[in-house]
Tab-separated table of C-alpha atoms in Angstrom:
chain	number	residue	atom	x	y	z
A	74	MET	CA	75.866	273.188	124.091
A	75	LYS	CA	72.334	272.067	123.141
A	76	VAL	CA	71.160	269.045	125.277
A	77	TYR	CA	67.763	266.775	124.750
A	78	ILE	CA	66.657	264.680	127.545
A	79	SER	CA	63.854	261.662	126.602
A	80	ALA	CA	62.319	260.437	130.514
A	81	ASP	CA	60.647	257.351	130.675
A	82	ILE	CA	58.618	255.844	134.040
A	83	GLU	CA	59.214	252.099	133.356
A	84	GLY	CA	63.032	252.449	134.448
A	85	ILE	CA	62.713	255.292	136.803
A	86	THR	CA	63.269	254.226	140.659
A	87	GLY	CA	61.164	251.470	142.435
A	88	THR	CA	58.948	251.265	139.542
A	89	THR	CA	57.334	247.365	139.347
A	90	SER	CA	53.288	247.156	138.487
A	91	TRP	CA	51.659	248.833	135.403
A	92	SER	CA	49.612	250.653	137.785
A	93	GLU	CA	52.260	252.791	139.495
A	94	THR	CA	52.435	254.450	135.516
A	95	GLU	CA	49.491	255.095	134.691
A	96	LEU	CA	48.695	258.877	134.749
A	97	ASN	CA	45.155	259.587	137.875
A	98	ALA	CA	46.258	256.026	139.096
A	99	PRO	CA	46.225	255.804	142.883
A	100	ASP	CA	49.398	254.354	143.093
A	101	ASN	CA	51.274	256.403	140.513
A	102	GLU	CA	52.200	259.816	141.949
A	103	PHE	CA	54.587	259.182	144.454
A	104	PHE	CA	56.958	258.007	141.294
A	105	ARG	CA	55.690	260.401	139.125
A	106	LYS	CA	57.587	262.704	141.304
A	107	GLN	CA	60.500	260.641	141.559
A	108	MET	CA	60.502	260.420	137.602
A	109	THR	CA	60.930	264.133	138.693
A	110	LYS	CA	63.693	264.282	140.623
A	111	GLU	CA	65.704	262.052	137.940
A	112	VAL	CA	64.765	264.157	135.323
A	113	GLU	CA	65.733	267.485	137.432
A	114	ALA	CA	68.729	265.600	138.559
A	115	ALA	CA	70.074	264.666	135.205
A	116	ILE	CA	69.654	268.413	134.203
A	117	GLU	CA	71.410	269.494	137.036
A	118	GLY	CA	74.027	267.358	135.688
A	119	ALA	CA	74.327	268.466	132.050
A	120	ILE	CA	74.496	272.140	132.475
A	121	LEU	CA	77.272	271.207	135.705
A	122	GLY	CA	78.971	270.094	132.583
A	123	GLY	CA	77.952	272.815	130.055
A	124	ALA	CA	74.941	272.493	129.050
A	125	THR	CA	73.443	275.711	127.651
A	126	GLU	CA	70.195	274.524	126.158
A	127	ILE	CA	68.380	271.716	127.011
A	128	LEU	CA	64.722	270.329	125.067
A	129	LEU	CA	62.989	267.673	127.553
A	130	LYS	CA	60.381	265.145	126.747
A	131	ASP	CA	58.250	263.583	128.389
A	132	ALA	CA	58.106	260.304	126.588
A	133	HIS	CA	55.478	257.826	129.134
A	134	ASP	CA	51.616	257.149	128.168
A	135	SER	CA	49.679	260.014	128.191
A	136	ALA	CA	53.274	262.088	128.187
A	137	ARG	CA	52.254	264.113	130.856
A	138	ASN	CA	54.020	263.167	133.656
A	139	LEU	CA	56.670	265.091	135.004
A	140	ASP	CA	56.406	268.565	137.180
A	141	ILE	CA	57.514	271.440	135.523
A	142	SER	CA	57.120	274.123	137.983
A	143	ASN	CA	60.863	273.947	138.389
A	144	LEU	CA	62.191	273.377	135.365
A	145	PRO	CA	65.462	276.024	134.715
A	146	VAL	CA	64.980	278.996	132.477
A	147	ASN	CA	67.495	277.772	130.283
A	148	CYS	CA	64.849	274.101	129.055
A	149	LYS	CA	61.876	273.931	126.719
A	150	VAL	CA	60.085	271.027	127.787
A	151	ILE	CA	58.061	268.457	125.379
A	152	ARG	CA	54.281	267.376	126.768
A	153	GLY	CA	52.204	265.239	125.024
A	154	TRP	CA	52.746	263.673	121.704
A	155	THR	CA	53.481	265.549	118.098
A	156	TYR	CA	52.692	262.177	116.640
A	157	GLU	CA	54.792	262.582	114.042
A	158	PRO	CA	57.916	259.422	113.646
A	159	MET	CA	60.849	260.438	115.939
A	160	CYS	CA	58.113	259.621	118.680
A	161	MET	CA	60.141	259.490	122.362
A	162	VAL	CA	62.765	261.710	120.752
A	163	ALA	CA	60.113	264.248	119.239
A	164	GLY	CA	62.182	267.640	118.337
A	165	LEU	CA	65.340	265.954	118.453
A	166	ASP	CA	67.693	267.491	115.409
A	167	ASN	CA	71.359	267.516	114.227
A	168	SER	CA	71.412	271.219	116.469
A	169	PHE	CA	71.911	268.742	119.804
A	170	ASN	CA	75.281	267.506	120.679
A	171	ARG	CA	73.902	264.540	122.840
A	172	ALA	CA	70.868	263.244	123.916
A	173	ILE	CA	70.110	261.553	128.098
A	174	PHE	CA	67.151	259.096	128.478
A	175	ILE	CA	66.239	259.249	131.843
A	176	GLY	CA	64.271	256.007	133.046
A	177	TYR	CA	64.539	253.909	130.419
A	178	HIS	CA	63.765	250.115	130.474
A	179	SER	CA	64.194	246.591	129.108
A	180	LYS	CA	63.039	245.312	125.923
A	181	GLY	CA	59.531	243.479	124.811
A	182	GLY	CA	60.484	239.558	125.422
A	183	SER	CA	62.711	240.440	127.994
A	184	ALA	CA	62.898	239.399	132.028
A	185	ARG	CA	64.925	241.657	133.729
A	186	ASN	CA	62.436	244.363	134.109
A	187	PRO	CA	58.613	243.634	134.690
A	188	LEU	CA	57.560	246.030	132.782
A	189	ALA	CA	59.578	245.451	130.273
A	190	HIS	CA	58.382	246.253	126.963
A	191	THR	CA	59.025	247.785	123.774
A	192	LEU	CA	57.040	250.888	122.763
A	193	CYS	CA	53.615	249.074	123.322
A	194	VAL	CA	51.883	245.227	125.265
A	195	PHE	CA	50.310	244.133	122.083
A	196	ALA	CA	54.114	243.190	120.185
A	197	ASP	CA	57.353	242.750	120.785
A	198	VAL	CA	59.604	243.969	118.265
A	199	LYS	CA	62.667	242.554	116.879
A	200	ILE	CA	65.143	244.060	114.364
A	201	ASN	CA	67.721	242.121	112.111
A	202	GLY	CA	66.876	239.239	113.954
A	203	GLU	CA	67.220	240.839	118.140
A	204	TYR	CA	65.006	242.223	120.056
A	205	ALA	CA	64.345	245.503	120.059
A	206	SER	CA	64.412	248.230	123.117
A	207	GLU	CA	63.645	251.409	122.882
A	208	PHE	CA	66.658	252.222	123.898
A	209	LEU	CA	68.297	250.380	120.657
A	210	ILE	CA	65.355	252.878	118.635
A	211	ASN	CA	65.667	255.527	119.671
A	212	THR	CA	69.264	255.947	120.184
A	213	TYR	CA	69.485	254.852	116.530
A	214	ALA	CA	66.579	257.705	115.288
A	215	ALA	CA	69.542	259.837	117.377
A	216	ALA	CA	71.560	258.978	115.422
A	217	LEU	CA	69.818	259.646	111.835
A	218	HIS	CA	71.082	263.272	113.458
A	219	GLY	CA	74.128	262.657	114.154
A	220	VAL	CA	73.574	263.058	117.343
A	221	PRO	CA	74.927	260.375	120.110
A	222	VAL	CA	73.585	259.340	123.358
A	223	SER	CA	76.033	259.930	126.389
A	224	PHE	CA	73.770	258.433	129.578
A	225	VAL	CA	70.959	256.200	129.941
A	226	SER	CA	69.315	255.166	133.239
A	227	GLY	CA	67.235	251.947	133.651
A	228	ASP	CA	67.137	248.632	134.910
A	229	MET	CA	69.629	246.614	134.699
A	230	GLY	CA	68.895	244.586	132.372
A	231	LEU	CA	68.927	248.008	129.814
A	232	THR	CA	72.041	249.159	131.011
A	233	GLU	CA	74.378	245.415	130.274
A	234	GLU	CA	71.891	245.788	126.850
A	235	ILE	CA	73.929	249.301	126.039
A	236	GLN	CA	77.854	248.054	127.318
A	237	THR	CA	77.371	245.198	124.165
A	238	LEU	CA	76.449	248.073	121.987
A	239	ASN	CA	78.473	250.883	123.410
A	240	ALA	CA	80.576	250.590	126.406
A	241	ASN	CA	81.289	254.578	126.261
A	242	ILE	CA	77.829	255.475	127.299
A	243	VAL	CA	77.493	256.056	131.118
A	244	THR	CA	75.179	254.715	132.821
A	245	PHE	CA	73.694	254.007	135.963
A	246	ALA	CA	71.098	251.087	137.110
A	247	THR	CA	68.491	252.372	139.320
A	248	LYS	CA	67.046	248.840	139.544
A	249	GLU	CA	67.086	244.475	139.135
A	250	GLY	CA	63.532	242.636	137.990
A	251	VAL	CA	63.581	239.500	138.751
A	252	GLY	CA	59.764	237.405	138.380
A	253	ASN	CA	57.331	239.739	138.985
A	254	ALA	CA	59.636	242.016	141.757
A	255	THR	CA	61.893	244.235	141.310
A	256	ILE	CA	65.088	245.306	143.937
A	257	SER	CA	65.990	248.532	143.414
A	258	VAL	CA	68.713	251.319	144.860
A	259	SER	CA	67.509	253.839	147.100
A	260	PRO	CA	65.794	256.842	145.179
A	261	GLN	CA	68.633	259.301	146.885
A	262	LEU	CA	71.087	257.079	145.504
A	263	THR	CA	69.649	257.297	142.212
A	264	LEU	CA	69.332	260.855	142.275
A	265	LYS	CA	72.576	261.420	143.680
A	266	GLU	CA	74.591	259.462	140.480
A	267	THR	CA	72.069	260.560	137.846
A	268	LYS	CA	73.886	264.638	138.442
A	269	ARG	CA	77.104	263.368	139.151
A	270	LEU	CA	77.176	260.414	136.178
A	271	VAL	CA	75.381	262.917	133.486
A	272	ALA	CA	78.022	265.554	134.375
A	273	THR	CA	80.484	262.754	133.346
A	274	SER	CA	78.881	261.561	130.800
A	275	MET	CA	79.596	265.106	129.171
A	276	LYS	CA	82.907	265.013	129.130
A	277	VAL	CA	82.919	262.065	126.503
A	278	GLU	CA	84.310	262.282	122.799
A	279	ARG	CA	81.359	262.705	120.934
A	280	GLU	CA	83.033	259.704	118.149
A	281	ALA	CA	83.456	257.829	121.132
A	282	LEU	CA	79.941	257.502	121.863
A	283	GLN	CA	78.604	257.420	118.017
A	284	VAL	CA	76.189	254.020	116.917
A	285	THR	CA	77.121	253.068	113.349
A	286	LEU	CA	73.659	252.769	111.733
A	287	PRO	CA	72.806	249.477	109.705
A	288	GLU	CA	72.803	248.796	106.067
A	289	ARG	CA	69.540	246.807	106.015
A	290	PHE	CA	66.979	246.778	108.469
A	291	VAL	CA	64.473	243.616	109.036
A	292	VAL	CA	61.953	244.630	111.116
A	293	GLU	CA	59.178	242.201	112.443
A	294	ILE	CA	56.586	242.919	114.785
A	295	ILE	CA	55.594	240.136	116.476
A	296	TYR	CA	51.291	240.728	118.038
A	297	ARG	CA	49.523	238.591	120.197
A	298	ASP	CA	46.858	238.983	118.268
A	299	HIS	CA	47.554	236.616	114.993
A	300	THR	CA	43.897	238.930	113.236
A	301	ARG	CA	45.587	241.870	114.154
A	302	ALA	CA	49.517	240.812	112.598
A	303	TYR	CA	47.334	239.651	109.455
A	304	ARG	CA	45.438	243.882	109.496
A	305	ASN	CA	49.200	245.717	109.958
A	306	SER	CA	51.020	243.217	106.887
A	307	PHE	CA	48.454	245.549	104.361
A	308	TYR	CA	51.089	248.348	105.864
A	309	PRO	CA	53.117	249.405	102.337
A	310	ASN	CA	55.801	247.080	101.364
A	311	ALA	CA	54.976	244.481	105.130
A	312	THR	CA	54.672	241.000	105.008
A	313	PHE	CA	52.557	238.649	106.662
A	314	LYS	CA	54.631	235.845	108.637
A	315	ALA	CA	52.407	232.895	110.057
A	316	HIS	CA	51.601	232.936	112.699
A	317	ASN	CA	51.710	236.297	114.111
A	318	THR	CA	54.079	238.368	112.465
A	319	VAL	CA	54.763	241.573	110.210
A	320	GLU	CA	57.840	242.119	107.911
A	321	PHE	CA	59.421	245.095	106.411
A	322	VAL	CA	62.571	245.441	105.171
A	323	THR	CA	64.381	248.618	103.741
A	324	ASP	CA	67.642	250.797	104.366
A	325	ASP	CA	66.433	253.643	105.775
A	326	PHE	CA	65.796	253.527	109.432
A	327	PHE	CA	63.402	256.960	109.115
A	328	GLU	CA	61.167	254.047	107.160
A	329	VAL	CA	61.394	252.124	110.875
A	330	LEU	CA	60.533	254.804	112.197
A	331	ARG	CA	57.278	255.544	110.401
A	332	LEU	CA	56.460	251.604	110.459
A	333	LEU	CA	56.521	251.681	114.455
A	334	GLN	CA	54.389	254.913	114.315
A	335	PHE	CA	51.422	253.108	112.359
A	336	LEU	CA	52.151	249.451	113.768
A	337	THR	CA	52.577	249.777	116.987
């Protein structure tokens, strides 16, 4: 059984400030270690649940955050960015049984995590009129290959969003955002529950976890800077919407991923 794991940091237990998420920043070391521990707990849970092969994507910022020294021999890791449209789930294809997302976070435009964003900090993304999270974008990307997401850890705002999309996806809330603060569970509780719940999620039937792709995608990228929006509106088949938005319409989600690769 092949399992894909994508790991971010803004939904890792305790992260509250951007300085805690930036490679080589003084505040970053503890949270890189905690990110590694949460990923290792997910790997242990996946193996307990029957995984025989794992591909791990370090999917935050530099994509060089994880300490890979203790990865098991049946786990490969992608560090750095391939620059393909699959982005945070690069390397995922239809050979995988399921995907797991660790340390994910609330979408841009949300007040549920002081680190909430979608792909970048200079724009928000809407799909079919709703603010879109990286979870949603990457879940749709996995669905292109028929691969369901079985487990996600991250902030409470995200876990609540996931339940409205598919309540069969197993989740664990590491923290809750309040203004510019977070209320986090014990890091040790996160490790214990991640291992247990990932193992549980491996037993959920694939069909119950599947998410259906919409037939049509109306994508809006809402920039902080209207001049960036105007410039990027010259992307093929995109249009400029006053005062700071680029709109793109397609029935192919891979074209959405391609758009986001170049415009965010």
